[in-house]
CSV table of C-alpha atoms in Angstrom, one decimal:
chain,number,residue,atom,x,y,z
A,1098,UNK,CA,78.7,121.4,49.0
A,1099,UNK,CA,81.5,121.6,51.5
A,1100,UNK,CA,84.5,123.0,48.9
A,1101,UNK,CA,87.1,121.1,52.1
A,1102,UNK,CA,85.3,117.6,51.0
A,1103,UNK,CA,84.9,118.6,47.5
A,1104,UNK,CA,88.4,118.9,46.6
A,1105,UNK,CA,89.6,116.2,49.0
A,1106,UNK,CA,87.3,113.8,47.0
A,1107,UNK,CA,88.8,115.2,43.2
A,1108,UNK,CA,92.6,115.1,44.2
A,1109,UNK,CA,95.0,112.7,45.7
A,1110,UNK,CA,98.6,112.4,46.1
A,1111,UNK,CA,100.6,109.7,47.3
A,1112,UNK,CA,103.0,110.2,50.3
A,1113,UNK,CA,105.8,107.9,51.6
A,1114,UNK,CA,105.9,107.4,55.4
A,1115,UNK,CA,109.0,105.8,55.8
A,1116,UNK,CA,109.3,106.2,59.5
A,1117,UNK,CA,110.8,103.6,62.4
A,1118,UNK,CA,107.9,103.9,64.8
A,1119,UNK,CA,105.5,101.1,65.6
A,1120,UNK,CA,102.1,102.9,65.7
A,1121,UNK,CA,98.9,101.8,68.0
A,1122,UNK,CA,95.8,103.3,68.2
A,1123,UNK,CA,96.2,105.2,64.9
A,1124,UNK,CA,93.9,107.8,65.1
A,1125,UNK,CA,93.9,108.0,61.1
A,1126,UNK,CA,90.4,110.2,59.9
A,1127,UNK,CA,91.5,110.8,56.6
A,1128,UNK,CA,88.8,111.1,53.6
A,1129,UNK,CA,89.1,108.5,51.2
A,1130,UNK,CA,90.2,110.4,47.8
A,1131,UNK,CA,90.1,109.4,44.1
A,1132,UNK,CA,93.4,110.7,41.9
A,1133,UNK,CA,91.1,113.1,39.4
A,1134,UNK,CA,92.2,116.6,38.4
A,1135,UNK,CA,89.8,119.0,39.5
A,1136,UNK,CA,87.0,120.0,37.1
A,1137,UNK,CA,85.6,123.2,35.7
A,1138,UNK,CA,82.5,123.0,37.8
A,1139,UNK,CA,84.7,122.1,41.2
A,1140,UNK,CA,86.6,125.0,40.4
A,1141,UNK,CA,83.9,127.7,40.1
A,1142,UNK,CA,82.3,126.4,44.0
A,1143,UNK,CA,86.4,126.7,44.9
A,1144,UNK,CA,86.5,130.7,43.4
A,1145,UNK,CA,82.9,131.2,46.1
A,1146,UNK,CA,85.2,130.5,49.2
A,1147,UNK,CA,88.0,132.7,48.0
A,1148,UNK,CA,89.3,135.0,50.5
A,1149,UNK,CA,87.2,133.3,53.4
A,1150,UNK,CA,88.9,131.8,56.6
A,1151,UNK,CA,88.7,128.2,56.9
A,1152,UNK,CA,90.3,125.3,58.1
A,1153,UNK,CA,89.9,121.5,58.3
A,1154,UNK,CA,92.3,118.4,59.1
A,1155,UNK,CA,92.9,116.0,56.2
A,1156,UNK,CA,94.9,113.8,58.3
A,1157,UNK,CA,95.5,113.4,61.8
A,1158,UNK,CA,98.4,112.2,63.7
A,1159,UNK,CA,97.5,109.2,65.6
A,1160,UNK,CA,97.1,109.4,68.9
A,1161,UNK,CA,100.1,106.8,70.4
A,1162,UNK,CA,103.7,106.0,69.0
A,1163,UNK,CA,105.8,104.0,70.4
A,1164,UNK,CA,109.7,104.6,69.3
A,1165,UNK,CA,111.9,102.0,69.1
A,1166,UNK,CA,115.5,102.0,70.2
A,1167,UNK,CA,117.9,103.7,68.0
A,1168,UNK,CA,115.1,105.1,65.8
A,1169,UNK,CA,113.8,108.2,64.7
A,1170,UNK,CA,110.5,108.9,64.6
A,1171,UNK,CA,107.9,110.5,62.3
A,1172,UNK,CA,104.5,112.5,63.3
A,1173,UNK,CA,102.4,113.5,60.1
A,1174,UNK,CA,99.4,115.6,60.1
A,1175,UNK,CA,97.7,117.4,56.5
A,1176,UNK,CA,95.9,120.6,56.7
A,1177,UNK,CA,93.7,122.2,53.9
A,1178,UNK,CA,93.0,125.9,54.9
A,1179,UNK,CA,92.1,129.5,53.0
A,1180,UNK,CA,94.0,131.6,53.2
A,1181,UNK,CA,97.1,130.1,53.4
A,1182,UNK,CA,97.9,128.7,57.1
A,1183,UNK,CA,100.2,128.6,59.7
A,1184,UNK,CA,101.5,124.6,61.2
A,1185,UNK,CA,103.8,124.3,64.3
A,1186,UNK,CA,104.5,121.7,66.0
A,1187,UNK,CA,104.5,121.8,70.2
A,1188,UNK,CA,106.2,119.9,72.7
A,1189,UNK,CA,104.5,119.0,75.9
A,1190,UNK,CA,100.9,119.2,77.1
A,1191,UNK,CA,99.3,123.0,76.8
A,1192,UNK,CA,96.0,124.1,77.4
A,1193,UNK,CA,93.7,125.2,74.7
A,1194,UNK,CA,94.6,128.7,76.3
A,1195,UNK,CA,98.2,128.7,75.7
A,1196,UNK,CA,97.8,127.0,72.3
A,1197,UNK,CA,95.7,129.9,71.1
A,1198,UNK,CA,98.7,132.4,72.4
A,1199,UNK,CA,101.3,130.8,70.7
A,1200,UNK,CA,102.6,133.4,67.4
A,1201,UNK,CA,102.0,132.5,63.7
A,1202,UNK,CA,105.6,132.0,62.1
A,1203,UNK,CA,104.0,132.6,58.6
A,1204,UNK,CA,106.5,130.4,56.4
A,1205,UNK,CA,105.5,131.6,52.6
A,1206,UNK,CA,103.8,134.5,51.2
A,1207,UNK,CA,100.8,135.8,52.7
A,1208,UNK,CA,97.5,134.8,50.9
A,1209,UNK,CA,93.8,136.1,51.5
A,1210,UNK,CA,92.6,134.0,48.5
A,1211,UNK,CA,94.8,130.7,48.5
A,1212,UNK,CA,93.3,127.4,49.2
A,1213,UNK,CA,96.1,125.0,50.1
A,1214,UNK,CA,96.7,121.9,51.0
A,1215,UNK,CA,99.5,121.2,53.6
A,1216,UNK,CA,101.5,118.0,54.5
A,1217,UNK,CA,103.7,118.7,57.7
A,1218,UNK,CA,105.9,116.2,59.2
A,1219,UNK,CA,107.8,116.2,62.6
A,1220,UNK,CA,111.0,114.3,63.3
A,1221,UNK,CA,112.1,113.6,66.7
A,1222,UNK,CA,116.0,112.9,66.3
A,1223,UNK,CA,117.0,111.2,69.0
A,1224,UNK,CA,115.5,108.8,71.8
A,1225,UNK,CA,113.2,110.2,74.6
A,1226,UNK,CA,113.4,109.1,78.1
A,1227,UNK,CA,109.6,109.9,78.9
A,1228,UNK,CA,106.5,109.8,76.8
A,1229,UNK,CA,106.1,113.2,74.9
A,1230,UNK,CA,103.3,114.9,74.1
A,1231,UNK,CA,103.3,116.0,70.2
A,1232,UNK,CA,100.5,118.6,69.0
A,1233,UNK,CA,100.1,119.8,65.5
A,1234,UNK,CA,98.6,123.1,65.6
A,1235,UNK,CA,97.2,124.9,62.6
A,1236,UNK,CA,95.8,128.4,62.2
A,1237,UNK,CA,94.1,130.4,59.8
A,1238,UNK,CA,92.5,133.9,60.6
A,1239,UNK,CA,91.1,133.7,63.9
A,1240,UNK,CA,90.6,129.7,63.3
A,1241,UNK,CA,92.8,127.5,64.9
A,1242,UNK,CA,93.1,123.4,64.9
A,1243,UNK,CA,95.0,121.1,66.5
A,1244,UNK,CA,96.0,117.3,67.0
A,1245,UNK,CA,98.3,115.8,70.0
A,1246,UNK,CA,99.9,112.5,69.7
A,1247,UNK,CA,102.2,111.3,72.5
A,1248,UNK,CA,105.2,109.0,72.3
A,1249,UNK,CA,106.2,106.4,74.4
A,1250,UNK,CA,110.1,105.3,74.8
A,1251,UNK,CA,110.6,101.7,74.4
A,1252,UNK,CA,110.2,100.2,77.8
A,1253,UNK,CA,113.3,97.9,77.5
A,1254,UNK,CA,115.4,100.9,77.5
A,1255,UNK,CA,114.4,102.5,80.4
A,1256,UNK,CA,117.2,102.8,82.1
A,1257,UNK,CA,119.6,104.3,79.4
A,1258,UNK,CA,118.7,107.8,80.2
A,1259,UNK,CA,121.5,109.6,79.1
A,1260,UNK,CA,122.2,108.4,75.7
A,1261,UNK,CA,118.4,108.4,74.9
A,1262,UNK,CA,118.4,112.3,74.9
A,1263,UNK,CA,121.6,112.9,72.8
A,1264,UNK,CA,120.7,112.9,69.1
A,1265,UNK,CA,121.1,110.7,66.8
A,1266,UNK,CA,124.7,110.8,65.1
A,1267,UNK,CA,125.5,110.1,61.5
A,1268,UNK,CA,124.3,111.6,58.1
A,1269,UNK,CA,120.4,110.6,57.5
A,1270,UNK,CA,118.2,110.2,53.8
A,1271,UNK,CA,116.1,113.7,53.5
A,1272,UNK,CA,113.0,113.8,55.0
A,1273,UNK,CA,110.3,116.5,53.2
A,1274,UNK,CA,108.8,118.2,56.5
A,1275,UNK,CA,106.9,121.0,55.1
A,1276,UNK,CA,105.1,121.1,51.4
A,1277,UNK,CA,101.8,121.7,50.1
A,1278,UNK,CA,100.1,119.0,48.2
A,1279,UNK,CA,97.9,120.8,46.3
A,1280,UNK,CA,97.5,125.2,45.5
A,1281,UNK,CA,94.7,127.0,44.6
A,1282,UNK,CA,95.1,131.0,43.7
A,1283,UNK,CA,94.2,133.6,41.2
A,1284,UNK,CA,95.8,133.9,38.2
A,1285,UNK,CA,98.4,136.8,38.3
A,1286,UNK,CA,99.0,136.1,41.6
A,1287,UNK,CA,102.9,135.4,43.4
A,1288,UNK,CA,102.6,132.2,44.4
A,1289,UNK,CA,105.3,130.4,46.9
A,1290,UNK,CA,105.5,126.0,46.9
A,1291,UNK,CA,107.4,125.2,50.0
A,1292,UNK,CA,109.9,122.0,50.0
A,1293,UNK,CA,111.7,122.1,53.5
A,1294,UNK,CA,113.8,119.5,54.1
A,1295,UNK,CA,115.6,117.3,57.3
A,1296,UNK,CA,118.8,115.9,56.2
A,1297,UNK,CA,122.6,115.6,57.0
A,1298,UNK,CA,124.3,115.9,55.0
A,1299,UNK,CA,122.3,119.0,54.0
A,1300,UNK,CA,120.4,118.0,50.9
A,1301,UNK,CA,120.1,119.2,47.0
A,1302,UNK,CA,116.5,120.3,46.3
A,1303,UNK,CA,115.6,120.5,42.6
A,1304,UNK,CA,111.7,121.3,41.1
A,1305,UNK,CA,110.3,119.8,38.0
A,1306,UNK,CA,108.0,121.6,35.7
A,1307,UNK,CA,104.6,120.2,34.4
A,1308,UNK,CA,106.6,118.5,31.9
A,1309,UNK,CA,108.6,116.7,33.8
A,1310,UNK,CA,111.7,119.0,33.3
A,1311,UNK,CA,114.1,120.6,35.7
A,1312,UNK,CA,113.3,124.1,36.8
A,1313,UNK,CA,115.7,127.0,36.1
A,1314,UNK,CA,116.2,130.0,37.6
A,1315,UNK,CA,114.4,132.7,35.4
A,1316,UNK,CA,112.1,136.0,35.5
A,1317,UNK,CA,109.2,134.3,36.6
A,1318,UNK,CA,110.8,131.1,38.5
A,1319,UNK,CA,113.0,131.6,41.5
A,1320,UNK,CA,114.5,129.1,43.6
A,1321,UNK,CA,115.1,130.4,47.2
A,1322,UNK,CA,117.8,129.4,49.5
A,1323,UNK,CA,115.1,127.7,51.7
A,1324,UNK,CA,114.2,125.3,49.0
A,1325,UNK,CA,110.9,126.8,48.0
A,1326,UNK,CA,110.0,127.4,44.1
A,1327,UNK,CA,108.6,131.1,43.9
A,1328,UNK,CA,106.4,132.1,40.7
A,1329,UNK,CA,105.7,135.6,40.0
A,1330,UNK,CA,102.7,136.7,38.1
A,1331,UNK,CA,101.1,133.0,37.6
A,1332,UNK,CA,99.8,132.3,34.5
A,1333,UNK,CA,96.8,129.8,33.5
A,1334,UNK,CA,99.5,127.9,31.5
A,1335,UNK,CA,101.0,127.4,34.7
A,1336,UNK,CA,98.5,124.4,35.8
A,1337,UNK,CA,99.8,121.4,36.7
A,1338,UNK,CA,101.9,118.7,38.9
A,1339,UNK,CA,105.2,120.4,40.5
A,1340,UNK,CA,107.6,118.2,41.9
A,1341,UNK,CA,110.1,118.2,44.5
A,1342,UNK,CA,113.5,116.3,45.0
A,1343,UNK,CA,115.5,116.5,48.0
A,1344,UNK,CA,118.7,114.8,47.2
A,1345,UNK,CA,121.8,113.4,49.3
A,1346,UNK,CA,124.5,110.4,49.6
A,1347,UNK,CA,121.9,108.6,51.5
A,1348,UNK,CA,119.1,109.2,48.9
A,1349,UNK,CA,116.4,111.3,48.1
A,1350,UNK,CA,112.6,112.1,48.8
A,1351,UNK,CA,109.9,113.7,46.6
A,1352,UNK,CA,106.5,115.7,46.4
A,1353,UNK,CA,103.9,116.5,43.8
A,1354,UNK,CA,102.2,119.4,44.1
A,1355,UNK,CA,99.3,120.5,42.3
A,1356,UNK,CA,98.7,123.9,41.4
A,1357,UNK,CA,95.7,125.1,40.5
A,1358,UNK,CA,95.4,128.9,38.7
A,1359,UNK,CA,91.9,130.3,39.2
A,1360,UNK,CA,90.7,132.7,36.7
A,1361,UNK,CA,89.0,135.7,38.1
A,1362,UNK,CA,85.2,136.2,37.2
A,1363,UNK,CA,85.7,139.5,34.7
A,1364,UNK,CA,87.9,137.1,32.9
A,1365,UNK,CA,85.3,134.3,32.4
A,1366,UNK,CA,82.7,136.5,31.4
């Protein structure tokens, strides 16, 4: 059985859109997913693919936004890839060729045996005077994926050129642009959850444990500048539902992650 489908059909985890744009055309291929934990049996076919490259789309961005005036907008794509992959986001239309050039800018550890699950999120800040191409790109290894979606301006605004390309001014609720929504890896392993963040104010960002208690700094739990939760030397104890609260005077936004410790097979025996 596909492992990509597999886990997609034993984990779920609601995500808030909470973007201005009117959408048409949604391109939206996402697999329909029930909210299980993963059992012992869908664990030992996930262990098989450890360490080989893969990658598949979860979600795509749709295909055609249209951004209304004084409004940001949103473009949301989800990745599930081993190892753990890299996700840009490119302005303007580029040929496969170029696409394939562009660098990796690896954001966490690297990983030959993680299986992650990633939730990336674009904001455009400010109006555009032109429709604008959007593409998701996604690499693994010597895989790489990727998903365009180009926004339209608002045709009543057409003529307000100028102000349409300043960004937009004022403080603005965080925004989680970059997390994992679920993480597979061996046990003993480093293991880095990203939580980056869009906000202005510049936004609090706090982790709860599995029990639903507020991470400290420790030996084994760090929390890095960037926002990410770092855990050295992960234990089985360690399974669970992380969460994620960015936090200013306009409000807050959250993720769950799921972490997943793997045992290794001289363990199980």
């Amino acid at each position: 059985m596909n492992l990509t489908y597999l886990l997609l059909g034993l984990l779920v985890f609601a995500s808030s859109s909470g973007s201005h744009a009117r959408v048409i055309d949604d391109l939206d291929n996402s697999i329909e997913m029930v909210d299980e934990k993963p059992s012992s049996q869908a664990m030992l076919h996930a262990r098989s693919r450890l360490g080989k490259d893969w990658i598949r789309f979860v979600k795509t961005p749709p295909g055609k936004i249209i951004q209304t005036m004084g409004s940001p907008v949103e473009i949301v794509c989800e990745i599930m890839a081993s190892p753990i992959p890299t996700v840009q986001w490119v302005v303007g239309h580029l040929p496969l060729s170029e696409i394939d050039s562009i660098e990796s800018n690896v954001i966490s550890e690297s990983s030959t045996t993680a299986v992650v699950k990633i939730r990336s999120v674009h904001i455009i800040d400010h109006m555009i005077s032109e429709p604008r191409t959007y593409t998701c790109v996604g690499r693994t290894g010597s895989n790489t994926i990727y998903a365009s979606t180009i926004v339209y301006p608002q045709a009543d605004f057409k003529d307000l050129v100028q102000i349409r390309e300043k960004p937009f001014r004022g403080p603005f609720r965080p925004r989680i642009v970059y997390s994992e929504r679920i993480h597979m890896e061996l046990v003993g392993s480093n293991v880095v959850l990203p939580c980056k963040v869009h906000a202005r104010p510049r936004a609090e960002v706090t982790w709860l444990n599995v029990e639903g208690n507020r991470i400290e700094q420790s030996h084994r739990y760090k929390l890095l500048p960037s926002g990410d939760l770092l855990i050295t030397k992960m234990k089985w104890e360690d399974m669970g539902v992380y969460k994620c609260i960015a936090r200013n005077g306009m409000g807050k936004d959250s993720i769950d992650v799921f972490l997943y410790p793997v045992r290794n097979e001289d363990e199980d025996q």
